[in-house]
Tab-separated table of C-alpha atoms and ligand atoms in Angstrom:
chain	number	residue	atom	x	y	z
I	13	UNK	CA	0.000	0.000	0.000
I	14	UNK	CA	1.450	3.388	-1.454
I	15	UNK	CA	0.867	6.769	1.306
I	16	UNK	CA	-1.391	7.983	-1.779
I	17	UNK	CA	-3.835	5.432	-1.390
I	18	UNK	CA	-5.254	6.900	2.024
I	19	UNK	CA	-5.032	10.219	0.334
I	20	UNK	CA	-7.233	8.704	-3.117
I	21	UNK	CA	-9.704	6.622	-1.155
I	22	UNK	CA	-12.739	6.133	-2.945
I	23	UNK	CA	-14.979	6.385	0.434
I	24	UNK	CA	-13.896	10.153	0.615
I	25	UNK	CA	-15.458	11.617	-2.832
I	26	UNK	CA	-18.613	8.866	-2.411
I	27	UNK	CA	-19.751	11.387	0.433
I	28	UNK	CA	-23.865	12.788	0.179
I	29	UNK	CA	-22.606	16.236	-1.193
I	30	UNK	CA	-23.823	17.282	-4.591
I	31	UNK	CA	-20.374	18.711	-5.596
I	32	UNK	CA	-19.709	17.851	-9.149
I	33	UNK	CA	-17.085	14.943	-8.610
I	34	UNK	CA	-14.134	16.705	-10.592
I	35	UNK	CA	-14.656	19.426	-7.281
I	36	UNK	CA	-13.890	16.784	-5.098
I	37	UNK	CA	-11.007	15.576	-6.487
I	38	UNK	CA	-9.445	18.916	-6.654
I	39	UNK	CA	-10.112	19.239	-3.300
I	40	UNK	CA	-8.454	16.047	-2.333
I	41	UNK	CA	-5.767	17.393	-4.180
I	42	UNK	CA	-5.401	20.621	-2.683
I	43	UNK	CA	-6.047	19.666	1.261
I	44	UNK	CA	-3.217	16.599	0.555
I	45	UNK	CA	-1.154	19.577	-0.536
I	46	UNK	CA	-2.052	22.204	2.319
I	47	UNK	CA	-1.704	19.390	4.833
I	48	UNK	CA	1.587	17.972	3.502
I	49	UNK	CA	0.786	15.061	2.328
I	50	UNK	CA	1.345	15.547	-1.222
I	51	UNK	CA	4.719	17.247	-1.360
I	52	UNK	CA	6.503	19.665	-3.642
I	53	UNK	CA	7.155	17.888	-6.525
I	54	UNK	CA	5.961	14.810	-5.903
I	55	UNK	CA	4.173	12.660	-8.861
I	56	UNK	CA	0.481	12.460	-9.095
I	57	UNK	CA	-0.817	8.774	-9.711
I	58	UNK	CA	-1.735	8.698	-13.682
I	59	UNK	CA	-4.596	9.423	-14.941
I	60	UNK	CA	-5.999	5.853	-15.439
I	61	UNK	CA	-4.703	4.592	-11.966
I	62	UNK	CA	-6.069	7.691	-10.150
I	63	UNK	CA	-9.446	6.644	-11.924
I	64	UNK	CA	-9.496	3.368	-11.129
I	65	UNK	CA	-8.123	3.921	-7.341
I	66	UNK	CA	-11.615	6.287	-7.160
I	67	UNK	CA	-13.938	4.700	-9.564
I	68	UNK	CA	-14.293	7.531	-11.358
I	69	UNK	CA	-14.292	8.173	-15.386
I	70	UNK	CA	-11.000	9.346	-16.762
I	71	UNK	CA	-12.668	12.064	-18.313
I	72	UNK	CA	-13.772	13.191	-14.684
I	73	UNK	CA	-10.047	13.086	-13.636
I	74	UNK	CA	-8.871	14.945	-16.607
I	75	UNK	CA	-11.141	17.674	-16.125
I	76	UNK	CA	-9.389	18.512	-12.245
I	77	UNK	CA	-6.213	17.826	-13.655
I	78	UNK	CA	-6.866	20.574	-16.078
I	79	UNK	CA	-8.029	23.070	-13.779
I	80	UNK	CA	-5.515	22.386	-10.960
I	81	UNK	CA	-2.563	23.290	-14.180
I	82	UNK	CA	-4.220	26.325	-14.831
I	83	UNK	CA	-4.445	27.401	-11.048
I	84	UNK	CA	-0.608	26.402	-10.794
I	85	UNK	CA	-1.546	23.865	-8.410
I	86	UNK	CA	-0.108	20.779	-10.224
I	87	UNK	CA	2.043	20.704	-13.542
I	88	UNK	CA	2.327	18.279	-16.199
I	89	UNK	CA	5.475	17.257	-17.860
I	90	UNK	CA	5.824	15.967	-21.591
I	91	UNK	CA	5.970	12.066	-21.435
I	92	UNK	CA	6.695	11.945	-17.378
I	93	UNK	CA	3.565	12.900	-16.492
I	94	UNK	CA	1.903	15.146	-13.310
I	95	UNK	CA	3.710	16.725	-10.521
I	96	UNK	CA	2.945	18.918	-7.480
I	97	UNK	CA	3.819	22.456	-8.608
I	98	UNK	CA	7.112	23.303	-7.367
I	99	UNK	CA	6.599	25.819	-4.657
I	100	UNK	CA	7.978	28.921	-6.364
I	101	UNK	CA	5.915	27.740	-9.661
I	102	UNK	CA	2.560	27.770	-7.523
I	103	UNK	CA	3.419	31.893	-6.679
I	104	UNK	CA	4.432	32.953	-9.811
I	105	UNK	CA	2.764	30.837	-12.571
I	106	UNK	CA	-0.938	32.891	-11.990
I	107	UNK	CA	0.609	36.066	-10.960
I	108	UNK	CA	0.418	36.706	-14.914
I	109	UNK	CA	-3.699	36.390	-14.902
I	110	UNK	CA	-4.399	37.243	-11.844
I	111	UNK	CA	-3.107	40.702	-11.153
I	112	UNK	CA	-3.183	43.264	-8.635
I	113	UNK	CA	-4.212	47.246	-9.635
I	114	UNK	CA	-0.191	48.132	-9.133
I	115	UNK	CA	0.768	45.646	-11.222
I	116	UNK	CA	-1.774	45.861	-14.317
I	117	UNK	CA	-1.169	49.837	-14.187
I	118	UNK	CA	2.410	48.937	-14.151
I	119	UNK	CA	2.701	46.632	-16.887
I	120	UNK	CA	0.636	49.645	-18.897
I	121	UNK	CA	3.326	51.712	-18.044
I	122	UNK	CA	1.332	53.616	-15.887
I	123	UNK	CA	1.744	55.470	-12.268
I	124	UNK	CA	-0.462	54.646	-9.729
I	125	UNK	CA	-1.172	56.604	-6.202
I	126	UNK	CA	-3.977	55.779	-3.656
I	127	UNK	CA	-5.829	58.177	-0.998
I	128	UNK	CA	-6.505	55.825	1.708
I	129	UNK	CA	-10.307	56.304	3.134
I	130	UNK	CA	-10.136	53.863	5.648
I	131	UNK	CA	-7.772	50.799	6.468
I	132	UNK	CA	-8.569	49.331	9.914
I	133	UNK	CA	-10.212	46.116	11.559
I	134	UNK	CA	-13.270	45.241	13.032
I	135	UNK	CA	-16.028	42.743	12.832
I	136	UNK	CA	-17.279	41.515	9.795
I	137	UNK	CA	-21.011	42.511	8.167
I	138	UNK	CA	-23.291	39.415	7.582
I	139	UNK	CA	-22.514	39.722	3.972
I	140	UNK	CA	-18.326	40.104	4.824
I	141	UNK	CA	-19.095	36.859	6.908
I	142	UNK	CA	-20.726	35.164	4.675
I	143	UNK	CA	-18.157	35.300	1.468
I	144	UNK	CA	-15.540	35.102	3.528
I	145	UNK	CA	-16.657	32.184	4.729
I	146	UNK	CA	-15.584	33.354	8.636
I	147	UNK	CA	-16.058	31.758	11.612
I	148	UNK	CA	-18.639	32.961	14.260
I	149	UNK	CA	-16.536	36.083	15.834
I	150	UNK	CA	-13.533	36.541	13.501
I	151	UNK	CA	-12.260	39.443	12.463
I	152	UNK	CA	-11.447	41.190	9.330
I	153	UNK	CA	-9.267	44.205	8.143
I	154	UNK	CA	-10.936	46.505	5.825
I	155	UNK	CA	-8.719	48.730	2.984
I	156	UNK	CA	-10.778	51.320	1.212
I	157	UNK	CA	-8.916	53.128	-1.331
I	158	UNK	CA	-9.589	55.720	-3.938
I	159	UNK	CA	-6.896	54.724	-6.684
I	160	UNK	CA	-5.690	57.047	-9.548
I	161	UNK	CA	-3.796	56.181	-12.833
I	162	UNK	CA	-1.368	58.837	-13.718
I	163	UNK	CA	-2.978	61.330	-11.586
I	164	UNK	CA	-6.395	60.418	-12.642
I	165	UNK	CA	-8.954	59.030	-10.197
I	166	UNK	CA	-9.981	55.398	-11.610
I	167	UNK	CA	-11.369	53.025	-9.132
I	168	UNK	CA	-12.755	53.496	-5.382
I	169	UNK	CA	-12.200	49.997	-3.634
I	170	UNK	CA	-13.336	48.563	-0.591
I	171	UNK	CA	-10.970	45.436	0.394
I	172	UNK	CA	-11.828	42.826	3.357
I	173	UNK	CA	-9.629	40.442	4.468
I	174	UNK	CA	-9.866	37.949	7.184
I	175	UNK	CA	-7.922	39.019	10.133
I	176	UNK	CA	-6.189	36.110	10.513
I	177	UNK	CA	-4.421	36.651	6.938
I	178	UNK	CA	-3.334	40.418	7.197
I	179	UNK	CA	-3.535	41.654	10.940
I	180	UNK	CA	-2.300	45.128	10.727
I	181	UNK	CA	-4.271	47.381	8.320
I	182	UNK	CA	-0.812	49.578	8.356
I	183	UNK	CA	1.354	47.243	6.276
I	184	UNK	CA	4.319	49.114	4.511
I	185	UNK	CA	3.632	49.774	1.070
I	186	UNK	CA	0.707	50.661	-1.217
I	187	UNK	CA	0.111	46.958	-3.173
I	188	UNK	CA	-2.422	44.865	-0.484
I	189	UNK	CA	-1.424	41.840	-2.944
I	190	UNK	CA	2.441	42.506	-2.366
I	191	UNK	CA	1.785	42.584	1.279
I	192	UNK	CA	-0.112	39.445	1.059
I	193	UNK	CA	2.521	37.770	-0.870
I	194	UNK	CA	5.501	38.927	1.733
I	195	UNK	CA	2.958	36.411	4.166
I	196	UNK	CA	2.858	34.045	0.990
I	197	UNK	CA	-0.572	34.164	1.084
I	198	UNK	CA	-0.526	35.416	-2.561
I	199	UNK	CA	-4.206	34.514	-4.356
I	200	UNK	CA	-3.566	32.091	-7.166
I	201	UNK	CA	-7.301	31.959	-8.565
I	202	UNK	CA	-10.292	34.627	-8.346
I	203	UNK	CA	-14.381	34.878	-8.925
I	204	UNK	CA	-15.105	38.386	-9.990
I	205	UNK	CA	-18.852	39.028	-11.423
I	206	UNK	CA	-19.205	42.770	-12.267
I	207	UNK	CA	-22.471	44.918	-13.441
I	208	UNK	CA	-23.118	48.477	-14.314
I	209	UNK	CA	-24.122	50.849	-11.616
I	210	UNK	CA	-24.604	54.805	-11.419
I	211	UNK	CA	-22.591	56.584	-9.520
I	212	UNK	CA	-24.359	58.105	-6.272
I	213	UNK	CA	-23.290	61.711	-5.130
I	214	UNK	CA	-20.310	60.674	-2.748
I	215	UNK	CA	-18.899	58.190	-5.356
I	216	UNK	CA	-19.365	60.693	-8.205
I	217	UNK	CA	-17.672	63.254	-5.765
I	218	UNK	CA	-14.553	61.250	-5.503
I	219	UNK	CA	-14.132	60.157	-9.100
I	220	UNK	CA	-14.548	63.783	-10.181
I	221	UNK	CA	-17.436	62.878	-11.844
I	222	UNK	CA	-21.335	64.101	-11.278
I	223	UNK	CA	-23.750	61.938	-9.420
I	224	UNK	CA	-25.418	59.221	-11.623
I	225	UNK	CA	-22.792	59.076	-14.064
I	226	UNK	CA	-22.287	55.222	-15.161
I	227	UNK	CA	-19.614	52.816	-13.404
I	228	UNK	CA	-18.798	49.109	-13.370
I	229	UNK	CA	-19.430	48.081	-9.950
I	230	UNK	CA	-17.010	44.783	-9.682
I	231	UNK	CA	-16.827	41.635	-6.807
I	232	UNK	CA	-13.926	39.968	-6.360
I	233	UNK	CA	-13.462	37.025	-4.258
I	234	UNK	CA	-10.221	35.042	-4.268
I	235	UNK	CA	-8.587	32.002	-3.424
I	236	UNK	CA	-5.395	30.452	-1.925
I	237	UNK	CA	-3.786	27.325	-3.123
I	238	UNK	CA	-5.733	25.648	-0.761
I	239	UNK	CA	-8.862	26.609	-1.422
I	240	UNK	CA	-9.197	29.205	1.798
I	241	UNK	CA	-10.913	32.785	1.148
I	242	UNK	CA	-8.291	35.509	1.451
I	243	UNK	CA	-10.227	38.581	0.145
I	244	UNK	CA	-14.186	40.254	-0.754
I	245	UNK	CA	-13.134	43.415	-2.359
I	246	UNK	CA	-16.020	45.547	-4.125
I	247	UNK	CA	-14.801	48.324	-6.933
I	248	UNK	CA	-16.416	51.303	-8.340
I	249	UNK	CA	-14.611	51.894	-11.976
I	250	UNK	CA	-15.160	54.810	-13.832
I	251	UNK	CA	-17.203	53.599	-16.699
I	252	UNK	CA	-15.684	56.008	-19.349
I	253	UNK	CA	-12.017	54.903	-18.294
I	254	UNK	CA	-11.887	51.078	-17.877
I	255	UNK	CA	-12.571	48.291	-20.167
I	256	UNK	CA	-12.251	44.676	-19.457
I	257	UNK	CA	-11.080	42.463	-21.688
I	258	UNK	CA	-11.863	39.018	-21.914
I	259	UNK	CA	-10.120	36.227	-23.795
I	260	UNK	CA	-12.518	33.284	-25.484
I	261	UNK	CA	-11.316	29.691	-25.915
I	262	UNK	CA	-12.756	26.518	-26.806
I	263	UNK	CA	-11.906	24.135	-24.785
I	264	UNK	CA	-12.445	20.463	-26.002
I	265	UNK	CA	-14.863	19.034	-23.602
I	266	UNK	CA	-16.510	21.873	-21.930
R	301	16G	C1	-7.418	44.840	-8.197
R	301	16G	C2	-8.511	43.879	-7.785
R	301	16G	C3	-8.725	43.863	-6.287
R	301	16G	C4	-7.415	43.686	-5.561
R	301	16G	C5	-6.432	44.734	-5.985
R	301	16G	C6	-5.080	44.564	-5.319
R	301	16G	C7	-10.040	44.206	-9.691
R	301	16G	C8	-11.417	44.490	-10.135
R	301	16G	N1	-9.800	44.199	-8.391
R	301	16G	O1	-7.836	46.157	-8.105
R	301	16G	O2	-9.580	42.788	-5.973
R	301	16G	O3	-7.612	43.775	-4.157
R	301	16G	O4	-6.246	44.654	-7.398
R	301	16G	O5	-4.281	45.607	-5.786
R	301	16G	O6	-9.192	43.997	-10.500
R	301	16G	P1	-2.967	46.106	-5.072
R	301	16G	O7	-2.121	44.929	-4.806
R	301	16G	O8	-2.376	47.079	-6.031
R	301	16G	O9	-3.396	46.770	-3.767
């Protein structure tokens, strides 16, 4: 008996929840990882064994594979076949699609500054609670930021974090991300869901624009390696100033 047998064991994805199946092996994967078990490095049963060792299609396992390469989670090697992501690859490999503010406005060249409103801790609103997933009493630390690009006002964002993650609200420097990556707590995957809003007075006043004017009003929520919730941060973008750019593929077998 291998130490990835206890670690693959059928009896822990055949559980009541109505999770698609793929999420459960991911999370396997991930909590193995978090807890040690799986190792930097260290080779990932194939395909057809890891299949067979769950009794679950290949097709099933092929589909977490493919999501745990894109998160940087696990990598797969021509002819040798899939590995824990090294740690260093599991920081930097989604730090080029998921990016921070500084480092989109820097890679476009532009200067950022920030007027902090607030940056502080406290207890969590239901709604904090709820996305963040906290438990009963926890606290969070709360960044609110208007951000300019070259001079310009651009976004006004509201950050929460949970406590645990990012005690002091003061950490040196301007980038929350770059502060959460000095704790290597860096997020490697995020859900954002955005809609257009109009701007009420205060907003308007601080984007130097007049009240009712149109803004994307954007959610993030992102995720560790792991799986835990490290932030709920709600933007107001200028509407006139911002566009977001999405890029369409067709995956085979989604
Ligand atoms: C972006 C993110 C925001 C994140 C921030 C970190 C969007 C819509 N939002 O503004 O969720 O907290 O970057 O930026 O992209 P920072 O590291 O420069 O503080």
């Amino acid at each position: 008996m291998s130490h990835l047998d206890p670690i693959f064991d059928r009896a822990r994805i055949a559980d009541e929840s109505p999770a698609p199946l793929y999420h459960k092996l991911k999370k396997l994967v991930t909590e193995a990882i978090a807890q040690g078990r799986l190792t930097n490095d260290e080779a990932i049963p194939a395909e057809r064994d890891l299949a067979r060792m769950l009794g679950i299609s290949r097709v099933t396992v092929r589909k977490a594979f493919a999501d745990l390469v894109a998160e940087g989670v696990l990598v797969q090697r021509q002819g040798s076949g899939t590995f824990v992501a090294p740690k260093s690859q599991r920081i930097e490999q989604p730090l080029s699609r998921l990016t921070s503010f500084t480092e989109d406005m820097r890679l476009r060249g532009i200067k950022t500054d920030a007027d902090w409103l607030d940056r502080s801790t406290g207890l969590p609103t239901p709604e904090e609670s709820l996305v963040l997933a906290l438990s009963p009493g926890e606290k969070v630390t709360r960044f609110h930021r208007l951000r300019r690009a070259d001079g310009k006002p651009l976004a006004i964002e509201r950050a929460t974090i949970p406590h645990r993650f990012l005690p002091d609200p003061d950490f040196a420097g301007t980038s929350l991300y770059a502060a959460l990556e000095a704790r290597g707590l860096r997020p490697i995957r995020a859900l954002q869901r955005l809609h257009a809003v109009a701007l009420t007075a205060s907003e308007g006043e601080l984007l130097d624009l007049p009240e009712g004017s149109p803004a994307l009003f954007i959610q993030r929520v992102s995720y560790l390696a792991d799986g835990r919730i490290v932030e709920f941060t709600r933007s107001h973008y200028r509407g006139d100033s911002y566009d977001f750019v999405a890029e369409l593929h067709l995956t085979a077998g989604s």
